[in-house]
C-alpha atoms as a printed R data frame, in Angstrom:
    type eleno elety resid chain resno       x       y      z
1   ATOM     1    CA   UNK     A     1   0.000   0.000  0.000
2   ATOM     2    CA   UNK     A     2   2.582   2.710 -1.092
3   ATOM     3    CA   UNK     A     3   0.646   4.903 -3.138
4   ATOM     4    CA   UNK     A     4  -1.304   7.351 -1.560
5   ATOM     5    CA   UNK     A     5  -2.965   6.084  1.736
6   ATOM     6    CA   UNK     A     6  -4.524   7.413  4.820
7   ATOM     7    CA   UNK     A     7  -3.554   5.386  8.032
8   ATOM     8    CA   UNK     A     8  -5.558   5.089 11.255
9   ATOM     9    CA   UNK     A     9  -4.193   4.007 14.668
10  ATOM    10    CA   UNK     A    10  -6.475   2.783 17.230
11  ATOM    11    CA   UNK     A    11  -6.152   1.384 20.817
12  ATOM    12    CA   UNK     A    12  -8.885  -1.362 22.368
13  ATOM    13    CA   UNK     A    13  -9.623  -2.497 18.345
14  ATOM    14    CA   UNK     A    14 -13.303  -4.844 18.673
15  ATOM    15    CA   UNK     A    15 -15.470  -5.981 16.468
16  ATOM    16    CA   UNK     A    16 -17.849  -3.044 17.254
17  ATOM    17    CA   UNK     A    17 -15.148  -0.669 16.429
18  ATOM    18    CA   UNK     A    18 -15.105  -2.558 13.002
19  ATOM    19    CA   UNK     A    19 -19.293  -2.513 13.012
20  ATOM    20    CA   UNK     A    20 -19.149   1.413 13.568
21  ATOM    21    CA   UNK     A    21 -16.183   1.906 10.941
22  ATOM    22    CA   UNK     A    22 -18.039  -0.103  8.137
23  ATOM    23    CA   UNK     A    23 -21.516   1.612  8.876
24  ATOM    24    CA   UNK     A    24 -19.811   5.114  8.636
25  ATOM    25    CA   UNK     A    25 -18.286   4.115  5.842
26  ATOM    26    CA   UNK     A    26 -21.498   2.762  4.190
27  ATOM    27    CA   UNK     A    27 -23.012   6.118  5.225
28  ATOM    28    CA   UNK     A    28 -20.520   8.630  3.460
29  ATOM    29    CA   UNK     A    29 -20.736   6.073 -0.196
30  ATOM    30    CA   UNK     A    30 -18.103   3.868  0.518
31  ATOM    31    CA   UNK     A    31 -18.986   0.022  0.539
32  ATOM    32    CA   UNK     A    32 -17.487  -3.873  0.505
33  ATOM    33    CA   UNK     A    33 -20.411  -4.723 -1.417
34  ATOM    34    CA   UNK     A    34 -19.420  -3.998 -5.344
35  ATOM    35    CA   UNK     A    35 -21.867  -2.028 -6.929
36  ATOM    36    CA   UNK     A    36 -22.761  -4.387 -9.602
37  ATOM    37    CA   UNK     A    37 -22.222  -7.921 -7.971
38  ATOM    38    CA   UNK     A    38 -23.439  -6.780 -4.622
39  ATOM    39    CA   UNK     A    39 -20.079  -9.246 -3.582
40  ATOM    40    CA   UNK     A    40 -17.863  -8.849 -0.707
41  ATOM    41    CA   UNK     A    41 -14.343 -10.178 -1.122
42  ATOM    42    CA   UNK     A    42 -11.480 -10.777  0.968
43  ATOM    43    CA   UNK     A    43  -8.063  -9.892 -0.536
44  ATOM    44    CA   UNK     A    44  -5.142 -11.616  0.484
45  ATOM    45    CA   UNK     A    45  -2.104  -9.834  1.812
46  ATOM    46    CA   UNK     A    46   0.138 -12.805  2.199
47  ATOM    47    CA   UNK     A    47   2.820 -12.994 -0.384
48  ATOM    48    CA   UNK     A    48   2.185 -16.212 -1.223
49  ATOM    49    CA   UNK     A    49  -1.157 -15.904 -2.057
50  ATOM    50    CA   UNK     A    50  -1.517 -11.601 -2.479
51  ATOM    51    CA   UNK     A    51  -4.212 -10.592 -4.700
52  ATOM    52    CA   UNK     A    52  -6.334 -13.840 -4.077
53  ATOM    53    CA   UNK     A    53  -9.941 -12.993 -3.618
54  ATOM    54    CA   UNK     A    54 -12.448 -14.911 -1.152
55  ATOM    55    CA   UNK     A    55 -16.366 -14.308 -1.604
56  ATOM    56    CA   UNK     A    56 -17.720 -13.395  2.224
57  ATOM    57    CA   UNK     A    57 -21.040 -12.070  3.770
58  ATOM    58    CA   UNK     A    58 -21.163  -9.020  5.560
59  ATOM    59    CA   UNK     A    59 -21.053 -10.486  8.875
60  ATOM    60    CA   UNK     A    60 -18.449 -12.776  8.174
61  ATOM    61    CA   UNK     A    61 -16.145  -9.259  7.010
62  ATOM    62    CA   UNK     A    62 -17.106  -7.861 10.154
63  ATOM    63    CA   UNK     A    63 -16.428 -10.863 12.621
64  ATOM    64    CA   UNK     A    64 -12.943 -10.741 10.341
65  ATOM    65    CA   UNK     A    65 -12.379  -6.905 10.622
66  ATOM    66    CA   UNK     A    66 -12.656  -7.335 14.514
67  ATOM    67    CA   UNK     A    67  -8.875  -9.501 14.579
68  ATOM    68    CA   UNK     A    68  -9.724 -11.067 17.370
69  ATOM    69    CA   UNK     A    69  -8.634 -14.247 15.149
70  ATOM    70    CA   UNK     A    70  -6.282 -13.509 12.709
71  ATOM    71    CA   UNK     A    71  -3.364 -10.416 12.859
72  ATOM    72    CA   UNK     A    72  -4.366  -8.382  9.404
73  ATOM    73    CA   UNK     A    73  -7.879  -8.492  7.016
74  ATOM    74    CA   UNK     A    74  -7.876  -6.779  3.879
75  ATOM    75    CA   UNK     A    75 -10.741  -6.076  1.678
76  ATOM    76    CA   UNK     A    76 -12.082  -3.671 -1.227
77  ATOM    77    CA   UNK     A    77 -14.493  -0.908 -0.414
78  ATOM    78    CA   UNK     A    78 -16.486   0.504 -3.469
79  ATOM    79    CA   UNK     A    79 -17.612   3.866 -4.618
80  ATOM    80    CA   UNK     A    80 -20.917   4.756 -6.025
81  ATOM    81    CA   UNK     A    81 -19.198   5.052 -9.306
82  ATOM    82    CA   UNK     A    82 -17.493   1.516 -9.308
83  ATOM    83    CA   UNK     A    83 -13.944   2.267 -8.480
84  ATOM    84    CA   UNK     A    84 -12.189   0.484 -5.671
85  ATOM    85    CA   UNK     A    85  -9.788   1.012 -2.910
86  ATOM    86    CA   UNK     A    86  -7.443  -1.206 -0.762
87  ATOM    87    CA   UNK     A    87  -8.336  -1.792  2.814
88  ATOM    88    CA   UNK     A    88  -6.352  -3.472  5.186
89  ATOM    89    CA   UNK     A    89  -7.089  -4.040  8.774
90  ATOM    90    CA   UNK     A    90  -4.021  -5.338 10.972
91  ATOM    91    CA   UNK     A    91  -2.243  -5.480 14.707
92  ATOM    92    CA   UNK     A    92   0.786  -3.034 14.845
93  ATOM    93    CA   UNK     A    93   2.431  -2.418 18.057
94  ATOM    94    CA   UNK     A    94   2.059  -2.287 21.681
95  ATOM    95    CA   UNK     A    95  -1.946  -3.455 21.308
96  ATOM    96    CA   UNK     A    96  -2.606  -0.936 18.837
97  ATOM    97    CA   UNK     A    97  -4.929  -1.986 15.612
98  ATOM    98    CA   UNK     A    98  -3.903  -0.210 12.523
99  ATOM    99    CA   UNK     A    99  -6.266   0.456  9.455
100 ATOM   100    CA   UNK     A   100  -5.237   1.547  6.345
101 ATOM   101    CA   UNK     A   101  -6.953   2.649  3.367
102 ATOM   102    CA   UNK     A   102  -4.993   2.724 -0.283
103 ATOM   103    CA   UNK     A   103  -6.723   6.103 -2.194
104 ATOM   104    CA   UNK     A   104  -3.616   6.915 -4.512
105 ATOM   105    CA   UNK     A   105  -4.872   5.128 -7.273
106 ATOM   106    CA   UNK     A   106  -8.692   6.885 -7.205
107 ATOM   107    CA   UNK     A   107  -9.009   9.779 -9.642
108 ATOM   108    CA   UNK     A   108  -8.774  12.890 -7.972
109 ATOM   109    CA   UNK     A   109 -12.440  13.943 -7.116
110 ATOM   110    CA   UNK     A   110 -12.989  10.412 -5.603
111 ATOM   111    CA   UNK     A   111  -9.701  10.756 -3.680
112 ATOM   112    CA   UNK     A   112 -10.645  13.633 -2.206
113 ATOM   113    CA   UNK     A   113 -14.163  12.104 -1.539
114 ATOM   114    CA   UNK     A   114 -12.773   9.037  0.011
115 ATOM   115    CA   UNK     A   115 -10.017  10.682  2.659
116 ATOM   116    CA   UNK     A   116 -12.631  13.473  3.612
117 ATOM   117    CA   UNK     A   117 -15.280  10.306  4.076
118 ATOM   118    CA   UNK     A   118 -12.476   8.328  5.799
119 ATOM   119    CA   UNK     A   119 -11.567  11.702  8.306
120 ATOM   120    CA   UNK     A   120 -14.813  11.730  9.639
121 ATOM   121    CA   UNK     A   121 -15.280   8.583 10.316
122 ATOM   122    CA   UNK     A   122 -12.176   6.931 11.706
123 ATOM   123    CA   UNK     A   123 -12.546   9.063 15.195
124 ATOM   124    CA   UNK     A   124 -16.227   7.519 15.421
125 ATOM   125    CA   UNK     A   125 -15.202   4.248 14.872
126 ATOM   126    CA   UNK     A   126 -13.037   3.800 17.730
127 ATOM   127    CA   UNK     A   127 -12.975   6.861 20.778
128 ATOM   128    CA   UNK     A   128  -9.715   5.526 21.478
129 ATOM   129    CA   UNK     A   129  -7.991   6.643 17.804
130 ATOM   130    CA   UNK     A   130  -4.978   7.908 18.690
131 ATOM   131    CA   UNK     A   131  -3.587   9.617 15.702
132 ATOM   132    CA   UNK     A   132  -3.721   9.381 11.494
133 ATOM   133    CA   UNK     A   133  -1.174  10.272  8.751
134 ATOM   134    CA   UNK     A   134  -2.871  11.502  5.159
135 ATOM   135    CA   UNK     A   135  -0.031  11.232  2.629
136 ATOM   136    CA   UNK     A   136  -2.177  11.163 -1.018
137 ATOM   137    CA   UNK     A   137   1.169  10.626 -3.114
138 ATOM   138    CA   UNK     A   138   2.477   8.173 -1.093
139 ATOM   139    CA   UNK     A   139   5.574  10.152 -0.948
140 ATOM   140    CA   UNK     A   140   6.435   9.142  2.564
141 ATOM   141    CA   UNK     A   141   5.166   5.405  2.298
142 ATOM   142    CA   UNK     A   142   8.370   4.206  3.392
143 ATOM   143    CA   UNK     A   143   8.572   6.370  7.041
144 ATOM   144    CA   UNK     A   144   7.601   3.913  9.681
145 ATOM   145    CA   UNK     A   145   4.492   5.534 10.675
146 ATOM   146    CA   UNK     A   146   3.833   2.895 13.285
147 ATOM   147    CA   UNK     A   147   6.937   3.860 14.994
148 ATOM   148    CA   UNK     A   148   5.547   7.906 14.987
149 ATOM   149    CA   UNK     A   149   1.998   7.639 15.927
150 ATOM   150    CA   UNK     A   150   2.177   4.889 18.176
151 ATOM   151    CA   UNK     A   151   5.608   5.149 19.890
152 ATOM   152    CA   UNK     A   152   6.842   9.015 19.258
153 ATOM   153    CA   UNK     A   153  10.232   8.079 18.169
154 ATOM   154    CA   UNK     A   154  10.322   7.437 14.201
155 ATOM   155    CA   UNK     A   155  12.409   9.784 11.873
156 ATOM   156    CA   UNK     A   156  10.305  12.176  9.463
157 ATOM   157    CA   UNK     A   157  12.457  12.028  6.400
158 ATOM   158    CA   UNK     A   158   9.454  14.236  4.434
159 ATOM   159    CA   UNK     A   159   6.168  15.114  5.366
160 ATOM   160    CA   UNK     A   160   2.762  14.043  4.644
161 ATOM   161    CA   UNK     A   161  -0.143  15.992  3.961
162 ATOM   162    CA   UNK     A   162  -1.422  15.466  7.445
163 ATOM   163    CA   UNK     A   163   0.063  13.744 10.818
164 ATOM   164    CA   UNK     A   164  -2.332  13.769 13.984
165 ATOM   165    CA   UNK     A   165  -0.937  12.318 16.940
166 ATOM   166    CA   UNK     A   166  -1.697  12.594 20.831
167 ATOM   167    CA   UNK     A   167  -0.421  15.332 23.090
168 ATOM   168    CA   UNK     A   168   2.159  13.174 25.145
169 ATOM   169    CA   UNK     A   169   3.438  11.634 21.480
170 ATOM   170    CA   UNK     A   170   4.071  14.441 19.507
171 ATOM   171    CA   UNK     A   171   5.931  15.763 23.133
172 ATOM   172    CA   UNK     A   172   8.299  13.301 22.576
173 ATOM   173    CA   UNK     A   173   8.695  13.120 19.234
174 ATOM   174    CA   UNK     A   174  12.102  15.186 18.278
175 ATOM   175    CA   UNK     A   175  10.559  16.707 15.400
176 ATOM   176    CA   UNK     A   176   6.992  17.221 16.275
177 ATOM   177    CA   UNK     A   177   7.804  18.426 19.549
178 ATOM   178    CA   UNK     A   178   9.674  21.691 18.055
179 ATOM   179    CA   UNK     A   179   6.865  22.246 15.941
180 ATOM   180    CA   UNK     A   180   3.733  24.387 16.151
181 ATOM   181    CA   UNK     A   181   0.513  21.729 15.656
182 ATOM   182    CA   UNK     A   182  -2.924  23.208 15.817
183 ATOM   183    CA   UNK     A   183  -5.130  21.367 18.394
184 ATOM   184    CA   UNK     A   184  -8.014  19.411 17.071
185 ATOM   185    CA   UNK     A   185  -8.940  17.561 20.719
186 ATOM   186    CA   UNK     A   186  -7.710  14.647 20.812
187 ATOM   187    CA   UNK     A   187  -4.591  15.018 18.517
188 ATOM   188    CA   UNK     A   188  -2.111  17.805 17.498
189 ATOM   189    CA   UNK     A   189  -2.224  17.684 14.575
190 ATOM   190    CA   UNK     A   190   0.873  18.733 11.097
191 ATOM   191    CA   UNK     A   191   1.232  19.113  7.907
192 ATOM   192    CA   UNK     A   192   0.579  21.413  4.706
193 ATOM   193    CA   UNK     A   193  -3.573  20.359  4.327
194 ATOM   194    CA   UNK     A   194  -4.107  20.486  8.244
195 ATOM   195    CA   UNK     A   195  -7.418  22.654  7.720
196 ATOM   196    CA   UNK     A   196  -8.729  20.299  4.376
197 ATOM   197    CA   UNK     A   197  -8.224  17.675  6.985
């Protein structure tokens, strides 16, 4: 997932978190179901296998999308116009449940569409997000962004259209804590598109 991508971090990760997510999702015109098929697919992530599609119902994506069985889902959500995005669900560090949506490859209007529908809905989905990073180029793909939001220690080689993180993070954070972030409760939150955020 290394073109552009918006990435979620989120402590206490359930099934209801997933429920909530999905439902948000449905409600700003982005859905598992394809448009056409009305199918819901599982895409593989393992190497050995990446690409693979499985059939699913609903429920079955959102038992999945909880992890309490397995360390990382992904799956395709659809727009109302038929194009498709990358979704992947997985464990990161220290407890915390990462989600991660792949928009680089929407045209432009839907990008935009899809990170503004994915902003409003990723802090409903779980009270306990603690921080995003909106990066539509993909430019800083390789940064370990698990290592920023979630531990505060992770170099920023180039920036991203948007880091949020929690208070006590970006405090000890060596480049975030030098740097003026504008407080959007519960994150401080960077970059050039702060306010399109």
């Amino acid at each position: 997932m290394d073109a552009g991508f918006f990435y979620s971090y989120h402590l206490g990760w359930t099934r209801l978190d997933a429920r909530t997510l999905l439902g948000d999702l449905e409600a700003e015109g982005l859905r598992p179901a394809h448009p056409v098929t009305g199918r819901t697919v599982l895409v593989s992530l393992d190497a050995a296998s990446l690409g693979a599609r499985s059939p699913v119902t609903r429920e079955q994506l959102l038992s999945i999308a909880g992890l309490q069985r397995l360390r990382e889902v992904g799956f395709r959500l659809w727009t109302d116009g038929g194009l498709d995005l990358l979704v992947r669900i997985r464990q990161a560090r220290s407890g915390v449940v990462a989600v991660e949506f792949s928009v680089g490859e929407l045209p432009e209007p839907e990008r935009e569409h899809a990170v503004s529908a994915i902003r409003r809905t990723v802090g409903r989905a779980s009270v306990l997000c603690i921080g995003f990073v909106v990066d539509r180029s993909g430019a800083t793909a390789a940064t370990d962004w698990d290592g920023v939001v979630i531990e505060g220690d992770a170099h920023l080689h180039s920036w991203p259209d948007t880091v949020a993180v929690r208070d006590e993070t970006a405090a000890r954070h060596p480049q975030l804590a030098v740097m003026d972030g504008i407080e959007m409760s519960p994150w401080k939150v960077y970059g050039n598109e702060v306010l399109g955020v």
